[in-house]
């Protein structure tokens, strides 16, 4: 009896779409591939070396790079996934029977090219340009916030030291080692327009100025940004800051009409600030980015900026699809 190949079995012909298939289909529909390829194609060589074989297309490598971010895969794990998972090969535009599969070295070299040419920032800028054109981002207000990203604290490496560009900081009664991602998000949509990455011990308020795009009339921040309007870099700015009251001071508000009014104002500011937590939830829970993967701030910053660009598309995907923004 002739044995059927794996592709002919019921395993690959099951009619039910998996969660991964639905996710990749939605993201494929809303990513502005043509516009992003203008940024990426110049950094991907046509051949793998002088006189070498033809290199993988820039679009294939970019699709693989994005899947690494979405599914928190290392270079070796991404190579294995391309061999094992049909829908991921299909998303990358590869056929296991006819095409070569990029190995981990090809994936690593492509990422290094993106880092060397600062493509991550360009991707975020281009994605946000699409969102602005679709009316999904306005420039009337900005919410600023920061989150800690853990870094491996192990010293079992060639240098015998922790990453020298990462630092530790104390939050509450807990010590953390790693970096800090500071973001500025649109106050209306909660989409990220600015990203700054620093060591974990850098105070949030010192980076507030770098998270503004300059056109906002209002800016919001939690109690960690107290005194921001008094800093030198904000002198002469017309942006009006709305900073949360410190929790201890808020707890001591008197039970009077004035005290209740102040508490209601704080609640209103908190509801606005809540939108800035959504991008953090997506990169940490949806995309599984809980710990830095590389040594040094530059490499990790490139990954974090890329994650926020993809997060913007993920958050806006329903509205983009309803608006008919189906990109090639």
XYZ file of C-alpha atoms in Angstrom:
328
model
C 0.000 0.000 0.000
C 1.413 3.395 -1.025
C 2.254 5.608 1.912
C 0.870 9.139 1.715
C 3.186 12.097 2.273
C 2.617 14.455 5.188
C 1.111 17.125 2.897
C -1.506 14.639 1.710
C -2.694 13.679 5.154
C -5.731 15.033 6.938
C -3.350 16.924 9.263
C -2.625 19.591 6.627
C -6.102 19.512 5.079
C -8.139 20.215 8.190
C -10.676 22.942 7.399
C -10.545 24.778 10.727
C -8.394 27.919 10.723
C -6.080 28.044 13.717
C -5.546 31.082 15.908
C -2.088 31.538 14.359
C -3.537 31.422 10.843
C -6.151 34.042 11.679
C -3.564 36.281 13.303
C -1.150 36.075 10.357
C -3.973 36.640 7.888
C -5.103 39.786 9.701
C -1.594 41.191 10.023
C -0.805 40.402 6.403
C -3.879 42.417 5.391
C -2.996 45.576 7.322
C 0.803 45.796 7.034
C 1.727 48.336 4.300
C 4.151 45.948 2.616
C 4.829 48.055 -0.482
C 5.777 51.109 1.582
C 7.934 49.134 3.997
C 9.784 47.412 1.175
C 11.019 50.804 -0.036
C 12.865 51.046 3.287
C 14.094 47.457 3.498
C 15.110 46.530 -0.059
C 18.198 48.815 -0.103
C 19.733 46.993 2.882
C 19.264 43.438 1.565
C 21.922 42.371 -0.983
C 20.952 40.624 -4.201
C 23.483 37.848 -3.605
C 24.766 36.236 -0.422
C 28.378 37.026 -1.292
C 30.691 37.873 -4.133
C 29.801 35.306 -6.756
C 27.515 33.587 -4.251
C 24.000 32.255 -4.679
C 21.020 34.549 -5.020
C 20.023 35.985 -1.639
C 16.547 35.643 -0.185
C 14.184 38.447 -1.137
C 13.881 41.418 1.205
C 10.150 40.801 1.629
C 10.662 37.182 2.651
C 13.259 38.183 5.224
C 11.112 41.037 6.554
C 8.153 38.690 6.965
C 10.384 36.264 8.868
C 11.717 39.126 10.994
C 8.175 40.156 11.915
C 7.222 36.592 12.849
C 10.215 36.495 15.184
C 8.776 39.492 17.027
C 5.188 38.198 17.126
C 6.084 34.727 18.425
C 9.197 35.606 20.504
C 11.495 33.297 18.543
C 15.291 33.242 18.542
C 17.166 32.846 15.254
C 17.552 29.043 15.601
C 13.924 28.679 16.751
C 12.740 30.754 13.776
C 14.619 28.498 11.360
C 13.066 25.400 12.917
C 9.599 26.956 12.834
C 9.932 27.596 9.103
C 10.685 23.895 8.598
C 7.944 22.694 10.960
C 5.015 25.098 10.605
C 3.253 25.288 7.257
C 1.370 28.541 7.891
C 4.599 30.324 8.819
C 6.255 29.171 5.588
C 3.206 30.349 3.674
C 3.319 33.745 5.360
C 6.997 34.051 4.397
C 6.182 33.027 0.818
C 8.284 29.851 0.955
C 7.633 26.338 -0.332
C 9.549 23.648 1.543
C 9.558 21.439 -1.560
C 10.916 24.015 -3.992
C 12.578 26.786 -1.990
C 15.555 26.933 0.289
C 14.672 27.823 3.874
C 16.726 30.670 5.411
C 19.015 29.348 8.114
C 19.667 31.054 11.423
C 22.766 32.821 10.068
C 20.780 34.406 7.231
C 18.137 35.553 9.719
C 20.806 36.993 12.034
C 22.612 38.849 9.214
C 19.367 40.398 8.013
C 18.604 41.658 11.514
C 22.104 43.136 11.797
C 21.586 44.995 8.513
C 18.352 46.479 9.804
C 20.120 47.579 12.994
C 23.090 49.082 11.146
C 20.860 51.183 8.871
C 18.399 52.304 11.582
C 15.476 50.687 9.765
C 13.432 50.114 12.946
C 12.835 53.848 13.424
C 11.928 54.196 9.755
C 9.416 51.361 10.065
C 7.723 53.056 13.034
C 7.611 56.377 11.168
C 6.115 54.790 8.034
C 3.542 52.757 9.956
C 2.452 55.882 11.826
C 2.209 57.807 8.555
C -0.294 55.199 7.327
C -2.282 55.482 10.558
C -2.372 59.273 10.312
C -3.562 59.059 6.693
C -6.370 56.771 7.819
C -7.386 59.219 10.535
C -6.460 56.838 13.350
C -3.889 59.127 14.990
C -4.414 62.759 15.922
C -1.880 65.161 17.405
C -3.910 66.981 20.042
C -2.559 65.095 23.054
C 0.142 62.685 24.252
C 0.308 60.230 27.155
C 3.782 59.327 28.440
C 4.802 56.305 30.481
C 7.583 53.755 30.877
C 7.928 50.063 31.625
C 10.808 47.942 32.881
C 12.173 45.193 30.645
C 14.167 42.510 32.416
C 17.613 41.527 31.173
C 19.419 38.243 31.901
C 21.412 38.687 35.108
C 23.548 35.599 34.571
C 27.351 36.013 34.421
C 27.862 32.680 32.650
C 29.322 34.210 29.490
C 32.721 34.888 27.941
C 33.200 38.145 29.876
C 31.891 36.796 33.182
C 29.810 39.935 33.643
C 26.238 41.098 33.324
C 25.385 43.354 30.401
C 27.304 46.580 31.220
C 24.738 48.768 29.431
C 21.889 47.518 31.617
C 21.372 48.670 35.186
C 19.327 47.783 38.225
C 16.642 49.854 39.871
C 14.237 49.482 42.741
C 10.478 49.657 42.259
C 8.526 49.336 45.460
C 10.369 46.667 47.419
C 11.558 44.782 44.339
C 14.893 45.162 42.532
C 14.986 44.884 38.739
C 17.914 44.566 36.322
C 17.498 45.573 32.709
C 16.346 48.519 30.630
C 13.350 50.824 30.486
C 11.107 51.499 27.483
C 9.668 55.020 27.541
C 6.817 55.719 25.114
C 4.604 58.566 24.031
C 1.157 57.517 22.822
C -1.682 59.335 21.125
C -4.176 60.432 23.791
C -7.126 59.639 21.537
C -6.218 56.243 20.059
C -3.505 54.943 22.420
C -1.164 54.299 19.469
C 2.560 54.822 20.040
C 4.372 57.624 18.220
C 7.634 57.944 20.207
C 9.967 55.383 21.812
C 13.070 55.925 23.956
C 15.069 53.088 25.527
C 17.359 53.717 28.512
C 18.979 51.732 31.318
C 16.474 50.820 34.034
C 17.816 53.363 36.542
C 16.986 56.429 34.403
C 14.191 58.523 35.927
C 11.009 58.712 33.837
C 10.694 62.503 34.043
C 14.095 63.056 32.393
C 12.838 61.480 29.149
C 9.434 63.185 28.986
C 10.592 65.849 26.518
C 11.829 63.204 24.058
C 8.383 61.563 23.969
C 6.516 64.609 22.662
C 6.099 65.175 18.914
C 5.753 68.945 19.419
C 2.234 69.513 18.144
C 0.265 68.351 21.171
C -1.723 70.801 23.266
C -2.153 68.429 26.234
C 0.177 65.864 27.814
C -0.613 63.304 30.517
C 1.607 61.324 32.860
C 1.512 59.427 36.138
C 2.944 60.657 39.435
C 6.471 59.766 38.310
C 6.409 62.851 36.071
C 5.798 65.325 38.903
C 7.665 68.579 38.218
C 8.033 67.952 34.482
C 6.771 71.413 33.538
C 9.575 72.996 35.632
C 12.406 71.253 33.795
C 14.702 73.310 31.572
C 13.864 71.437 28.358
C 10.178 72.347 28.717
C 10.673 76.067 29.221
C 8.796 78.011 26.541
C 6.610 75.060 25.604
C 2.868 75.674 25.249
C 1.960 72.061 26.066
C -0.250 71.805 29.137
C 0.728 68.926 31.434
C -1.794 66.915 33.478
C 0.198 64.883 36.001
C -1.366 62.482 38.488
C -1.353 63.367 42.164
C 0.933 61.246 44.312
C -1.028 58.317 45.835
C -0.168 59.285 49.395
C -1.394 62.830 48.911
C -4.553 61.638 47.198
C -5.396 59.353 50.113
C -5.336 62.340 52.455
C -7.877 64.374 50.469
C -10.577 65.650 52.840
C -14.116 64.325 52.626
C -15.454 67.675 51.472
C -17.021 68.855 48.197
C -13.650 70.228 47.110
C -11.840 67.024 48.067
C -14.374 64.922 46.167
C -14.055 67.176 43.120
C -10.265 66.815 43.105
C -10.647 63.025 43.398
C -13.046 62.984 40.426
C -10.519 64.979 38.389
C -7.828 62.430 39.276
C -10.131 59.608 38.188
C -10.723 61.351 34.844
C -6.969 61.734 34.279
C -6.452 58.068 35.179
C -9.012 56.950 32.573
C -7.096 58.866 29.899
C -3.709 57.535 31.066
C -4.998 53.944 30.982
C -4.612 53.933 27.179
C -0.821 54.035 27.471
C -0.864 50.642 29.200
C -2.356 48.878 26.169
C 0.853 48.862 24.053
C 2.787 47.475 27.036
C 0.208 44.706 27.417
C 0.487 43.788 23.728
C 4.275 43.487 23.598
C 4.471 41.608 26.901
C 1.373 39.391 26.789
C 0.424 39.108 23.128
C 3.975 39.047 21.706
C 5.655 37.507 24.762
C 8.431 40.094 25.096
C 9.287 39.783 28.780
C 13.085 39.817 28.710
C 15.776 41.325 26.485
C 17.293 38.897 23.996
C 20.537 40.693 23.094
C 23.416 42.433 24.868
C 23.645 46.190 24.652
C 21.041 48.929 24.343
C 21.337 49.472 20.584
C 20.261 45.965 19.552
C 17.498 45.794 22.133
C 16.277 49.267 21.216
C 15.932 48.236 17.552
C 13.800 45.262 18.608
C 11.671 47.311 21.000
C 10.961 50.007 18.393
C 9.984 47.306 15.873
C 7.685 45.738 18.465
C 5.872 49.024 19.034
C 5.479 49.575 15.276
C 3.879 46.123 14.990
C 1.831 46.806 18.121
C 0.324 49.890 16.475
C -0.819 47.776 13.525
C -2.132 45.080 15.866
C -4.129 47.586 17.913
C -5.542 49.290 14.819
C -6.056 46.180 12.679
C -9.847 46.054 13.056
C -10.281 49.689 12.123
C -7.822 49.390 9.233
C -9.678 46.404 7.846
C -13.026 48.154 8.204
C -11.573 51.188 6.436
C -10.508 48.956 3.559
C -6.812 49.489 4.176
C -5.726 46.187 2.637
C -2.089 46.638 1.765
C -0.127 44.491 -0.706
